[in-house]
DNA sequence: CTGTTAGCGCGTTCAC
DNA sequence: GTGAACGCGCTAACAG
C-alpha cells in the first residue's frame, strides 16, 4: 500500500526525476525507460500523491463551487453550466458548503488555497472573508450578491427587468389590482424584483395598495401565511405576484384551502421557475432566470482571470417569462 | 501577498516552528510570544497553505461524496445526512462528480488520496477503480451497489421489501391485474424491487402477465413510452407499479393524454418519493427510502473505519410506504 | 518550560 | 538521464 515515486524509480532502476518525467509523459525519456517505469508503477499499484503534486506546482487544477448547503436548494441548471464549462477546460470541480460560516469547508477551501478559483453562491460567507481571500490571482465570482472589489466580479440575472416582465404580463392580461408578496428585506434580488414591479405599475398609472404589499420571506410557509392574511382582510386583488415560486406554492395552497380557484378567481405569477412549478396543476406561470448561462459565464470568467485576461466586474443576463396556466386573461 | 509562515515568524522575530506552535495553539509557547505571532499573522493577512499542511500530516480531514453528476438528480435528504454527520465529527465534506469515468474528478480524488474517505453514489466508477483505491485505511462506502472487498462496505435500503410493500398495498386495495414497469436490467435496485413484486404476486396466487412487464429504463421518457405501448395493446391492467417515480411521472402523462384517469380508471404506484411526487395532482403514492439515514450511516461508517474499528460489510435499512392519491380501492 | 535546529512529506523541475 | 533544490508547514529532538 502507498507506493511512492521513489519505490517506482527504485524498481525501474532510474532516478526519481526520470520516473516523474516518464509518468507524466514529458519528453526527455527514451521509450524503453518509459516502459520500464510504467511497468514498475503498474506492479506497485502506484498512484501519485495529488497533494504533494499540488504543493509543488502550486496549483490544484480545481475550482470550487461554494454553496450555502449541499443538500439544497437545487441549482440544477446553474451547476450544470458550471460543471460543463469546468470540465471542458480540463479543470476539476468540487462543491462544498458554507454551513458554519467562517469555519466552514467552503471558507477553508478559499482561504487555504485548496483550489484555484471559486464561485460563490453562499450568502453566509461574509464579504470581508471573500475580500481577504481575493488576492491578486485568486479569482472569485459571486452569484448571489454584489461585491465591489478589484479581483471579485459578479454575474446576475436582471431581476428588475424580470419583475417588470411579470407585472407587465399581468397588466396586459387585464389585471389592475395586483398584490406583491415580498421576500426578506435584506435580499437584493427581492428588492430588484419589487422595483420592476413598481416600475410597471407606475408606467401604467396603476396604484400599489399598501395592504397588498405582503411579506413572505421567500419560503413556502411565508407565502401561505401572507395569503391567509390577505384573505382575512377580505377584498381580494385580481392577481398576486409572488417574488419567488416557493412562496407561490404556499400561497396557492392557502387559496385552495379557502376555495378560491386559480386562475379563475385570482391569477398568480411566481419567479424562478423551480422544478415543482411545472408539476402544479395548472402549471405555475413564472419568470425563469438563465441559470445555465449564469453558471457557464461564471466559470468562464474564472478561466479568463486565471489566464491573466481582464474581465468586466459585472455581468447581467436577461430573464424570460414562462407562461403556464396560473394567469388568466380578464375582459374588462 | 501570500505571506507564508516564514514571513510571520520573521516579523514576530521567532523561529518558524514557534510560529507554527503559536498559530496552532499547541502549548510550548508563552502568551506573550503567542500574541506577537498572532499579531504578525494578522498584519500580514497570513493564511496557512492547506495543501502543505495536508501533505505533512498526511491527512486531509475531508471526506468526499462522489456523485455521477453534480447537477442532479437531487439526493437532498441523503446529502443532508452525510453533511450533518461529517460536520458533527469535525470533518469537511466535498462533493464531486464522476463525469468522465476514470479520468473524472471523483476518481482523481480517491486515487490521489486527496481525501480521507469517500462515499460513492456514482454508478460509472468501475468496481476495479474502487478496489484499487480501497487500500488498507482508505475507507469507502458504496451506496449504489454492492461490492465485495474487505475494505469497502455498502449501505442500502431494502428494495426487495419495498417492492413487496408496494405490491401488497395494491393487492389489499383489490387490485389483481398489475403491471410492472422496470428500470434498466443492469440495476440491482430494479431487480430487487421486481423480486419483491413477484413475491407478493405469488404469495397471493396472482399471475404476472408477460405483456404487462414493461421496460422504462428509470427515465420519465421511458415510463411514458412504456405506458403508450401498454395502451396500444388494449386491455389495461387495474394498476401499474413503476419501479421508480420518474417513470411514474412519464407514465401518468401518457395516461392523461389518452384520457385515462388516475386513480379512477387505473391505479399507479411509484418508488423513491422524489420531490415532484407530492406536487402531482393527485399526489403520487410511492415507497420512500430512508435517505437521510442511509447518508448518515454511510459517513458514520467512514469514521468508524478511520478510527480503526471494524464494521460489518453490509447494512440494510427499511423502506416505508407513502400513501397519497394515485391508488384507489376496488370493490370486487 | 521556552525556543531552536533540522529534517520530513512527495513530486516537480532546473541545471548539469 | 541524473542530482538536488524546492514548495510550505509540521514536529521530534535538542539547547538555552
PDB file of C-alpha atoms in Angstrom, chain A residues 51-317:
ATOM      1  CA  UNK A  51      -1.402  16.741  -2.574  1.00  0.00           C
ATOM      2  CA  UNK A  52       2.345  16.637  -2.979  1.00  0.00           C
ATOM      3  CA  UNK A  53       1.872  17.345  -6.633  1.00  0.00           C
ATOM      4  CA  UNK A  54      -0.368  20.315  -5.968  1.00  0.00           C
ATOM      5  CA  UNK A  55       2.043  21.664  -3.439  1.00  0.00           C
ATOM      6  CA  UNK A  56       4.932  21.577  -5.825  1.00  0.00           C
ATOM      7  CA  UNK A  57       3.011  23.010  -8.743  1.00  0.00           C
ATOM      8  CA  UNK A  58       1.270  25.476  -6.531  1.00  0.00           C
ATOM      9  CA  UNK A  59      -1.900  24.966  -8.404  1.00  0.00           C
ATOM     10  CA  UNK A  60      -4.634  22.463  -7.925  1.00  0.00           C
ATOM     11  CA  UNK A  61      -6.356  22.492 -11.261  1.00  0.00           C
ATOM     12  CA  UNK A  62      -9.593  22.556  -9.348  1.00  0.00           C
ATOM     13  CA  UNK A  63     -12.238  25.146  -8.856  1.00  0.00           C
ATOM     14  CA  UNK A  64     -14.807  25.179  -6.120  1.00  0.00           C
ATOM     15  CA  UNK A  65     -18.463  25.935  -6.122  1.00  0.00           C
ATOM     16  CA  UNK A  66     -19.398  27.280  -2.716  1.00  0.00           C
ATOM     17  CA  UNK A  67     -22.986  26.667  -1.714  1.00  0.00           C
ATOM     18  CA  UNK A  68     -24.819  27.539   1.467  1.00  0.00           C
ATOM     19  CA  UNK A  69     -25.933  23.972   1.832  1.00  0.00           C
ATOM     20  CA  UNK A  70     -25.019  20.941  -0.223  1.00  0.00           C
ATOM     21  CA  UNK A  71     -28.397  19.427   0.414  1.00  0.00           C
ATOM     22  CA  UNK A  72     -30.313  22.160  -1.355  1.00  0.00           C
ATOM     23  CA  UNK A  73     -31.861  24.199  -2.759  1.00  0.00           C
ATOM     24  CA  UNK A  74     -31.407  22.637  -6.080  1.00  0.00           C
ATOM     25  CA  UNK A  75     -29.488  24.793  -8.522  1.00  0.00           C
ATOM     26  CA  UNK A  76     -29.505  22.104 -11.137  1.00  0.00           C
ATOM     27  CA  UNK A  77     -29.086  24.130 -14.312  1.00  0.00           C
ATOM     28  CA  UNK A  78     -26.653  26.527 -12.780  1.00  0.00           C
ATOM     29  CA  UNK A  79     -24.462  23.703 -11.584  1.00  0.00           C
ATOM     30  CA  UNK A  80     -24.722  22.076 -14.962  1.00  0.00           C
ATOM     31  CA  UNK A  81     -23.368  25.243 -16.539  1.00  0.00           C
ATOM     32  CA  UNK A  82     -20.530  25.429 -14.076  1.00  0.00           C
ATOM     33  CA  UNK A  83     -19.744  21.761 -14.449  1.00  0.00           C
ATOM     34  CA  UNK A  84     -19.701  21.602 -18.208  1.00  0.00           C
ATOM     35  CA  UNK A  85     -17.508  24.616 -18.684  1.00  0.00           C
ATOM     36  CA  UNK A  86     -15.076  23.491 -15.992  1.00  0.00           C
ATOM     37  CA  UNK A  87     -14.724  20.058 -17.499  1.00  0.00           C
ATOM     38  CA  UNK A  88     -14.306  21.445 -20.984  1.00  0.00           C
ATOM     39  CA  UNK A  89     -11.410  23.473 -19.735  1.00  0.00           C
ATOM     40  CA  UNK A  90      -9.798  20.466 -18.146  1.00  0.00           C
ATOM     41  CA  UNK A  91     -10.418  21.605 -14.609  1.00  0.00           C
ATOM     42  CA  UNK A  92     -11.887  19.646 -11.768  1.00  0.00           C
ATOM     43  CA  UNK A  93     -14.877  20.944  -9.915  1.00  0.00           C
ATOM     44  CA  UNK A  94     -15.844  20.375  -6.329  1.00  0.00           C
ATOM     45  CA  UNK A  95     -18.828  21.633  -4.408  1.00  0.00           C
ATOM     46  CA  UNK A  96     -18.772  22.413  -0.750  1.00  0.00           C
ATOM     47  CA  UNK A  97     -20.981  24.062   1.801  1.00  0.00           C
ATOM     48  CA  UNK A  98     -20.562  27.118   3.912  1.00  0.00           C
ATOM     49  CA  UNK A  99     -22.512  25.786   6.848  1.00  0.00           C
ATOM     50  CA  UNK A 100     -20.616  27.059   9.842  1.00  0.00           C
ATOM     51  CA  UNK A 101     -19.701  30.352   8.212  1.00  0.00           C
ATOM     52  CA  UNK A 102     -16.105  31.315   8.696  1.00  0.00           C
ATOM     53  CA  UNK A 103     -15.125  27.903   9.940  1.00  0.00           C
ATOM     54  CA  UNK A 104     -16.885  26.068   7.144  1.00  0.00           C
ATOM     55  CA  UNK A 105     -15.412  23.868   4.483  1.00  0.00           C
ATOM     56  CA  UNK A 106     -16.167  26.476   1.870  1.00  0.00           C
ATOM     57  CA  UNK A 107     -14.220  29.183   3.645  1.00  0.00           C
ATOM     58  CA  UNK A 108     -11.379  26.849   4.439  1.00  0.00           C
ATOM     59  CA  UNK A 109     -11.014  25.980   0.793  1.00  0.00           C
ATOM     60  CA  UNK A 110     -10.694  29.517  -0.401  1.00  0.00           C
ATOM     61  CA  UNK A 111      -8.635  30.764   2.493  1.00  0.00           C
ATOM     62  CA  UNK A 112      -6.144  27.955   2.440  1.00  0.00           C
ATOM     63  CA  UNK A 113      -5.757  27.996  -1.318  1.00  0.00           C
ATOM     64  CA  UNK A 114      -7.003  24.496  -1.792  1.00  0.00           C
ATOM     65  CA  UNK A 115      -8.489  25.454  -5.125  1.00  0.00           C
ATOM     66  CA  UNK A 116      -7.530  27.773  -7.963  1.00  0.00           C
ATOM     67  CA  UNK A 117     -10.733  29.750  -8.032  1.00  0.00           C
ATOM     68  CA  UNK A 118     -14.204  29.853  -6.581  1.00  0.00           C
ATOM     69  CA  UNK A 119     -17.771  30.576  -7.478  1.00  0.00           C
ATOM     70  CA  UNK A 120     -19.820  31.726  -4.558  1.00  0.00           C
ATOM     71  CA  UNK A 121     -23.493  31.134  -4.079  1.00  0.00           C
ATOM     72  CA  UNK A 122     -23.488  31.225  -0.326  1.00  0.00           C
ATOM     73  CA  UNK A 123     -24.983  34.195   1.413  1.00  0.00           C
ATOM     74  CA  UNK A 124     -23.456  33.354   4.767  1.00  0.00           C
ATOM     75  CA  UNK A 125     -19.865  33.898   3.746  1.00  0.00           C
ATOM     76  CA  UNK A 126     -19.045  37.416   4.894  1.00  0.00           C
ATOM     77  CA  UNK A 127     -17.841  39.993   2.358  1.00  0.00           C
ATOM     78  CA  UNK A 128     -14.795  40.511   4.492  1.00  0.00           C
ATOM     79  CA  UNK A 129     -13.734  36.871   4.174  1.00  0.00           C
ATOM     80  CA  UNK A 130     -14.153  36.973   0.453  1.00  0.00           C
ATOM     81  CA  UNK A 131     -12.139  40.117   0.045  1.00  0.00           C
ATOM     82  CA  UNK A 132      -9.367  38.742   2.206  1.00  0.00           C
ATOM     83  CA  UNK A 133      -9.154  35.710   0.010  1.00  0.00           C
ATOM     84  CA  UNK A 134      -9.428  37.557  -3.224  1.00  0.00           C
ATOM     85  CA  UNK A 135      -5.767  38.233  -3.513  1.00  0.00           C
ATOM     86  CA  UNK A 136      -4.273  39.002  -6.837  1.00  0.00           C
ATOM     87  CA  UNK A 137      -4.577  35.924  -8.952  1.00  0.00           C
ATOM     88  CA  UNK A 138      -7.229  34.196  -6.883  1.00  0.00           C
ATOM     89  CA  UNK A 139     -10.352  34.573  -8.940  1.00  0.00           C
ATOM     90  CA  UNK A 140     -13.724  34.686  -7.243  1.00  0.00           C
ATOM     91  CA  UNK A 141     -17.046  35.136  -8.960  1.00  0.00           C
ATOM     92  CA  UNK A 142     -20.083  35.976  -6.886  1.00  0.00           C
ATOM     93  CA  UNK A 143     -23.506  34.851  -7.953  1.00  0.00           C
ATOM     94  CA  UNK A 144     -25.633  35.786  -5.026  1.00  0.00           C
ATOM     95  CA  UNK A 145     -24.651  39.343  -4.379  1.00  0.00           C
ATOM     96  CA  UNK A 146     -22.627  42.286  -5.474  1.00  0.00           C
ATOM     97  CA  UNK A 147     -19.270  42.973  -4.019  1.00  0.00           C
ATOM     98  CA  UNK A 148     -17.072  45.847  -5.014  1.00  0.00           C
ATOM     99  CA  UNK A 149     -13.519  44.642  -5.057  1.00  0.00           C
ATOM    100  CA  UNK A 150     -10.973  44.655  -7.830  1.00  0.00           C
ATOM    101  CA  UNK A 151     -10.477  40.922  -8.006  1.00  0.00           C
ATOM    102  CA  UNK A 152     -14.057  39.866  -7.383  1.00  0.00           C
ATOM    103  CA  UNK A 153     -16.681  40.032 -10.046  1.00  0.00           C
ATOM    104  CA  UNK A 154     -20.310  39.077 -10.122  1.00  0.00           C
ATOM    105  CA  UNK A 155     -22.870  37.707 -12.519  1.00  0.00           C
ATOM    106  CA  UNK A 156     -26.565  38.076 -12.053  1.00  0.00           C
ATOM    107  CA  UNK A 157     -29.856  37.880 -13.818  1.00  0.00           C
ATOM    108  CA  UNK A 158     -31.761  41.066 -14.358  1.00  0.00           C
ATOM    109  CA  UNK A 159     -34.238  40.686 -11.558  1.00  0.00           C
ATOM    110  CA  UNK A 160     -35.538  44.182 -12.022  1.00  0.00           C
ATOM    111  CA  UNK A 161     -36.451  43.517 -15.612  1.00  0.00           C
ATOM    112  CA  UNK A 162     -37.890  40.173 -14.581  1.00  0.00           C
ATOM    113  CA  UNK A 163     -40.192  41.924 -12.164  1.00  0.00           C
ATOM    114  CA  UNK A 164     -41.177  44.305 -14.892  1.00  0.00           C
ATOM    115  CA  UNK A 165     -41.819  41.440 -17.297  1.00  0.00           C
ATOM    116  CA  UNK A 166     -44.039  39.577 -14.891  1.00  0.00           C
ATOM    117  CA  UNK A 167     -46.018  42.633 -13.924  1.00  0.00           C
ATOM    118  CA  UNK A 168     -46.470  43.781 -17.495  1.00  0.00           C
ATOM    119  CA  UNK A 169     -47.771  40.352 -18.369  1.00  0.00           C
ATOM    120  CA  UNK A 170     -50.391  40.591 -15.657  1.00  0.00           C
ATOM    121  CA  UNK A 171     -51.364  44.054 -16.797  1.00  0.00           C
ATOM    122  CA  UNK A 172     -51.584  43.009 -20.439  1.00  0.00           C
ATOM    123  CA  UNK A 173     -53.990  40.351 -19.331  1.00  0.00           C
ATOM    124  CA  UNK A 174     -56.253  42.936 -17.885  1.00  0.00           C
ATOM    125  CA  UNK A 175     -55.200  42.828 -14.250  1.00  0.00           C
ATOM    126  CA  UNK A 176     -55.053  46.138 -12.473  1.00  0.00           C
ATOM    127  CA  UNK A 177     -55.432  45.313  -8.796  1.00  0.00           C
ATOM    128  CA  UNK A 178     -52.216  43.437  -8.145  1.00  0.00           C
ATOM    129  CA  UNK A 179     -50.691  42.238  -4.885  1.00  0.00           C
ATOM    130  CA  UNK A 180     -46.996  41.691  -4.308  1.00  0.00           C
ATOM    131  CA  UNK A 181     -45.591  39.176  -1.858  1.00  0.00           C
ATOM    132  CA  UNK A 182     -42.006  40.011  -0.952  1.00  0.00           C
ATOM    133  CA  UNK A 183     -39.030  38.019   0.174  1.00  0.00           C
ATOM    134  CA  UNK A 184     -36.800  39.182   3.010  1.00  0.00           C
ATOM    135  CA  UNK A 185     -35.999  42.889   3.020  1.00  0.00           C
ATOM    136  CA  UNK A 186     -32.315  42.086   3.120  1.00  0.00           C
ATOM    137  CA  UNK A 187     -32.412  40.386  -0.259  1.00  0.00           C
ATOM    138  CA  UNK A 188     -31.120  42.421  -3.118  1.00  0.00           C
ATOM    139  CA  UNK A 189     -32.909  40.178  -5.568  1.00  0.00           C
ATOM    140  CA  UNK A 190     -36.167  40.739  -3.814  1.00  0.00           C
ATOM    141  CA  UNK A 191     -35.638  44.453  -3.917  1.00  0.00           C
ATOM    142  CA  UNK A 192     -34.867  44.379  -7.625  1.00  0.00           C
ATOM    143  CA  UNK A 193     -37.926  42.316  -8.392  1.00  0.00           C
ATOM    144  CA  UNK A 194     -40.030  44.720  -6.415  1.00  0.00           C
ATOM    145  CA  UNK A 195     -38.527  47.663  -8.261  1.00  0.00           C
ATOM    146  CA  UNK A 196     -39.523  46.107 -11.553  1.00  0.00           C
ATOM    147  CA  UNK A 197     -42.991  45.610 -10.188  1.00  0.00           C
ATOM    148  CA  UNK A 198     -43.415  49.223  -9.088  1.00  0.00           C
ATOM    149  CA  UNK A 199     -41.986  50.499 -12.332  1.00  0.00           C
ATOM    150  CA  UNK A 200     -44.505  48.524 -14.355  1.00  0.00           C
ATOM    151  CA  UNK A 201     -47.349  49.651 -12.126  1.00  0.00           C
ATOM    152  CA  UNK A 202     -46.325  53.281 -12.376  1.00  0.00           C
ATOM    153  CA  UNK A 203     -45.798  53.080 -16.114  1.00  0.00           C
ATOM    154  CA  UNK A 204     -49.413  52.044 -16.455  1.00  0.00           C
ATOM    155  CA  UNK A 205     -50.733  54.519 -13.955  1.00  0.00           C
ATOM    156  CA  UNK A 206     -51.785  51.780 -11.543  1.00  0.00           C
ATOM    157  CA  UNK A 207     -51.640  52.241  -7.829  1.00  0.00           C
ATOM    158  CA  UNK A 208     -49.929  49.918  -5.421  1.00  0.00           C
ATOM    159  CA  UNK A 209     -52.159  49.210  -2.467  1.00  0.00           C
ATOM    160  CA  UNK A 210     -50.140  49.046   0.752  1.00  0.00           C
ATOM    161  CA  UNK A 211     -52.453  46.375   2.128  1.00  0.00           C
ATOM    162  CA  UNK A 212     -51.465  44.190  -0.787  1.00  0.00           C
ATOM    163  CA  UNK A 213     -47.808  44.516  -0.099  1.00  0.00           C
ATOM    164  CA  UNK A 214     -47.212  41.378   1.882  1.00  0.00           C
ATOM    165  CA  UNK A 215     -44.179  39.698   3.345  1.00  0.00           C
ATOM    166  CA  UNK A 216     -43.448  36.050   2.663  1.00  0.00           C
ATOM    167  CA  UNK A 217     -39.775  35.667   3.378  1.00  0.00           C
ATOM    168  CA  UNK A 218     -39.105  33.546   0.275  1.00  0.00           C
ATOM    169  CA  UNK A 219     -40.466  30.422   1.972  1.00  0.00           C
ATOM    170  CA  UNK A 220     -43.464  28.252   1.181  1.00  0.00           C
ATOM    171  CA  UNK A 221     -44.703  28.778   4.705  1.00  0.00           C
ATOM    172  CA  UNK A 222     -44.302  32.534   4.338  1.00  0.00           C
ATOM    173  CA  UNK A 223     -46.313  32.585   1.134  1.00  0.00           C
ATOM    174  CA  UNK A 224     -49.021  30.570   2.786  1.00  0.00           C
ATOM    175  CA  UNK A 225     -49.261  32.985   5.704  1.00  0.00           C
ATOM    176  CA  UNK A 226     -49.202  36.047   3.514  1.00  0.00           C
ATOM    177  CA  UNK A 227     -52.154  34.803   1.520  1.00  0.00           C
ATOM    178  CA  UNK A 228     -54.068  33.808   4.647  1.00  0.00           C
ATOM    179  CA  UNK A 229     -53.614  37.366   5.833  1.00  0.00           C
ATOM    180  CA  UNK A 230     -54.738  38.740   2.516  1.00  0.00           C
ATOM    181  CA  UNK A 231     -57.846  36.591   2.583  1.00  0.00           C
ATOM    182  CA  UNK A 232     -58.606  37.634   6.136  1.00  0.00           C
ATOM    183  CA  UNK A 233     -58.602  41.260   5.015  1.00  0.00           C
ATOM    184  CA  UNK A 234     -61.372  40.497   2.517  1.00  0.00           C
ATOM    185  CA  UNK A 235     -61.369  42.295  -0.836  1.00  0.00           C
ATOM    186  CA  UNK A 236     -59.045  40.137  -2.924  1.00  0.00           C
ATOM    187  CA  UNK A 237     -56.827  41.515  -5.672  1.00  0.00           C
ATOM    188  CA  UNK A 238     -57.167  40.235  -9.222  1.00  0.00           C
ATOM    189  CA  UNK A 239     -53.652  38.881  -9.276  1.00  0.00           C
ATOM    190  CA  UNK A 240     -50.757  38.113  -6.961  1.00  0.00           C
ATOM    191  CA  UNK A 241     -47.117  38.423  -7.907  1.00  0.00           C
ATOM    192  CA  UNK A 242     -45.018  36.257  -5.600  1.00  0.00           C
ATOM    193  CA  UNK A 243     -41.386  37.291  -5.523  1.00  0.00           C
ATOM    194  CA  UNK A 244     -40.422  33.635  -5.743  1.00  0.00           C
ATOM    195  CA  UNK A 245     -42.004  30.319  -6.638  1.00  0.00           C
ATOM    196  CA  UNK A 246     -41.744  28.752  -3.233  1.00  0.00           C
ATOM    197  CA  UNK A 247     -43.946  31.451  -1.779  1.00  0.00           C
ATOM    198  CA  UNK A 248     -46.309  30.996  -4.715  1.00  0.00           C
ATOM    199  CA  UNK A 249     -46.584  27.309  -3.825  1.00  0.00           C
ATOM    200  CA  UNK A 250     -47.601  28.163  -0.298  1.00  0.00           C
ATOM    201  CA  UNK A 251     -49.900  30.908  -1.469  1.00  0.00           C
ATOM    202  CA  UNK A 252     -51.710  28.620  -3.856  1.00  0.00           C
ATOM    203  CA  UNK A 253     -52.252  26.123  -1.083  1.00  0.00           C
ATOM    204  CA  UNK A 254     -53.808  28.838   1.039  1.00  0.00           C
ATOM    205  CA  UNK A 255     -56.050  29.916  -1.813  1.00  0.00           C
ATOM    206  CA  UNK A 256     -57.167  26.353  -2.460  1.00  0.00           C
ATOM    207  CA  UNK A 257     -57.973  25.842   1.172  1.00  0.00           C
ATOM    208  CA  UNK A 258     -60.212  28.898   1.029  1.00  0.00           C
ATOM    209  CA  UNK A 259     -61.955  27.598  -2.075  1.00  0.00           C
ATOM    210  CA  UNK A 260     -60.524  30.335  -4.249  1.00  0.00           C
ATOM    211  CA  UNK A 261     -59.674  28.973  -7.662  1.00  0.00           C
ATOM    212  CA  UNK A 262     -56.511  29.722  -9.584  1.00  0.00           C
ATOM    213  CA  UNK A 263     -56.697  31.201 -12.169  1.00  0.00           C
ATOM    214  CA  UNK A 264     -60.481  31.529 -12.408  1.00  0.00           C
ATOM    215  CA  UNK A 265     -60.861  33.646  -9.278  1.00  0.00           C
ATOM    216  CA  UNK A 266     -57.372  35.003  -8.959  1.00  0.00           C
ATOM    217  CA  UNK A 267     -54.231  34.923 -11.104  1.00  0.00           C
ATOM    218  CA  UNK A 268     -50.830  34.010  -9.746  1.00  0.00           C
ATOM    219  CA  UNK A 269     -47.347  34.557 -11.053  1.00  0.00           C
ATOM    220  CA  UNK A 270     -44.065  33.487  -9.477  1.00  0.00           C
ATOM    221  CA  UNK A 271     -40.360  33.912 -10.021  1.00  0.00           C
ATOM    222  CA  UNK A 272     -37.518  31.414 -10.534  1.00  0.00           C
ATOM    223  CA  UNK A 273     -39.196  28.529 -12.310  1.00  0.00           C
ATOM    224  CA  UNK A 274     -38.282  25.874  -9.776  1.00  0.00           C
ATOM    225  CA  UNK A 275     -38.843  22.231 -10.736  1.00  0.00           C
ATOM    226  CA  UNK A 276     -42.145  21.974  -8.950  1.00  0.00           C
ATOM    227  CA  UNK A 277     -43.616  24.838 -10.978  1.00  0.00           C
ATOM    228  CA  UNK A 278     -44.223  22.564 -13.929  1.00  0.00           C
ATOM    229  CA  UNK A 279     -45.946  19.932 -11.857  1.00  0.00           C
ATOM    230  CA  UNK A 280     -48.566  22.082 -10.271  1.00  0.00           C
ATOM    231  CA  UNK A 281     -51.988  21.892 -11.803  1.00  0.00           C
ATOM    232  CA  UNK A 282     -52.335  24.242 -13.522  1.00  0.00           C
ATOM    233  CA  UNK A 283     -48.637  24.865 -14.114  1.00  0.00           C
ATOM    234  CA  UNK A 284     -47.253  27.956 -12.454  1.00  0.00           C
ATOM    235  CA  UNK A 285     -46.606  30.926 -14.701  1.00  0.00           C
ATOM    236  CA  UNK A 286     -43.295  32.370 -13.637  1.00  0.00           C
ATOM    237  CA  UNK A 287     -40.071  34.105 -14.615  1.00  0.00           C
ATOM    238  CA  UNK A 288     -37.093  31.982 -15.470  1.00  0.00           C
ATOM    239  CA  UNK A 289     -33.569  33.091 -14.842  1.00  0.00           C
ATOM    240  CA  UNK A 290     -30.942  31.903 -17.277  1.00  0.00           C
ATOM    241  CA  UNK A 291     -29.348  29.646 -14.696  1.00  0.00           C
ATOM    242  CA  UNK A 292     -27.272  27.576 -17.025  1.00  0.00           C
ATOM    243  CA  UNK A 293     -25.833  30.657 -18.640  1.00  0.00           C
ATOM    244  CA  UNK A 294     -25.083  32.270 -15.302  1.00  0.00           C
ATOM    245  CA  UNK A 295     -23.130  29.213 -14.212  1.00  0.00           C
ATOM    246  CA  UNK A 296     -21.317  28.859 -17.501  1.00  0.00           C
ATOM    247  CA  UNK A 297     -20.364  32.514 -17.586  1.00  0.00           C
ATOM    248  CA  UNK A 298     -19.147  32.406 -14.011  1.00  0.00           C
ATOM    249  CA  UNK A 299     -16.623  29.654 -14.685  1.00  0.00           C
ATOM    250  CA  UNK A 300     -15.684  31.213 -17.955  1.00  0.00           C
ATOM    251  CA  UNK A 301     -14.733  34.354 -16.077  1.00  0.00           C
ATOM    252  CA  UNK A 302     -12.685  32.328 -13.636  1.00  0.00           C
ATOM    253  CA  UNK A 303     -10.642  30.966 -16.503  1.00  0.00           C
ATOM    254  CA  UNK A 304     -10.253  34.380 -18.089  1.00  0.00           C
ATOM    255  CA  UNK A 305      -8.857  35.733 -14.869  1.00  0.00           C
ATOM    256  CA  UNK A 306      -6.636  32.698 -14.415  1.00  0.00           C
ATOM    257  CA  UNK A 307      -5.191  33.379 -17.851  1.00  0.00           C
ATOM    258  CA  UNK A 308      -4.483  36.906 -16.784  1.00  0.00           C
ATOM    259  CA  UNK A 309      -7.016  38.438 -19.107  1.00  0.00           C
ATOM    260  CA  UNK A 310      -9.016  41.270 -17.697  1.00  0.00           C
ATOM    261  CA  UNK A 311     -12.746  40.983 -17.347  1.00  0.00           C
ATOM    262  CA  UNK A 312     -15.532  43.369 -16.531  1.00  0.00           C
ATOM    263  CA  UNK A 313     -16.621  43.371 -12.959  1.00  0.00           C
ATOM    264  CA  UNK A 314     -20.286  42.984 -13.527  1.00  0.00           C
ATOM    265  CA  UNK A 315     -22.451  40.960 -15.894  1.00  0.00           C
ATOM    266  CA  UNK A 316     -26.195  40.988 -16.211  1.00  0.00           C
ATOM    267  CA  UNK A 317     -28.208  38.378 -18.075  1.00  0.00           C
TER     268      UNK A 317
END
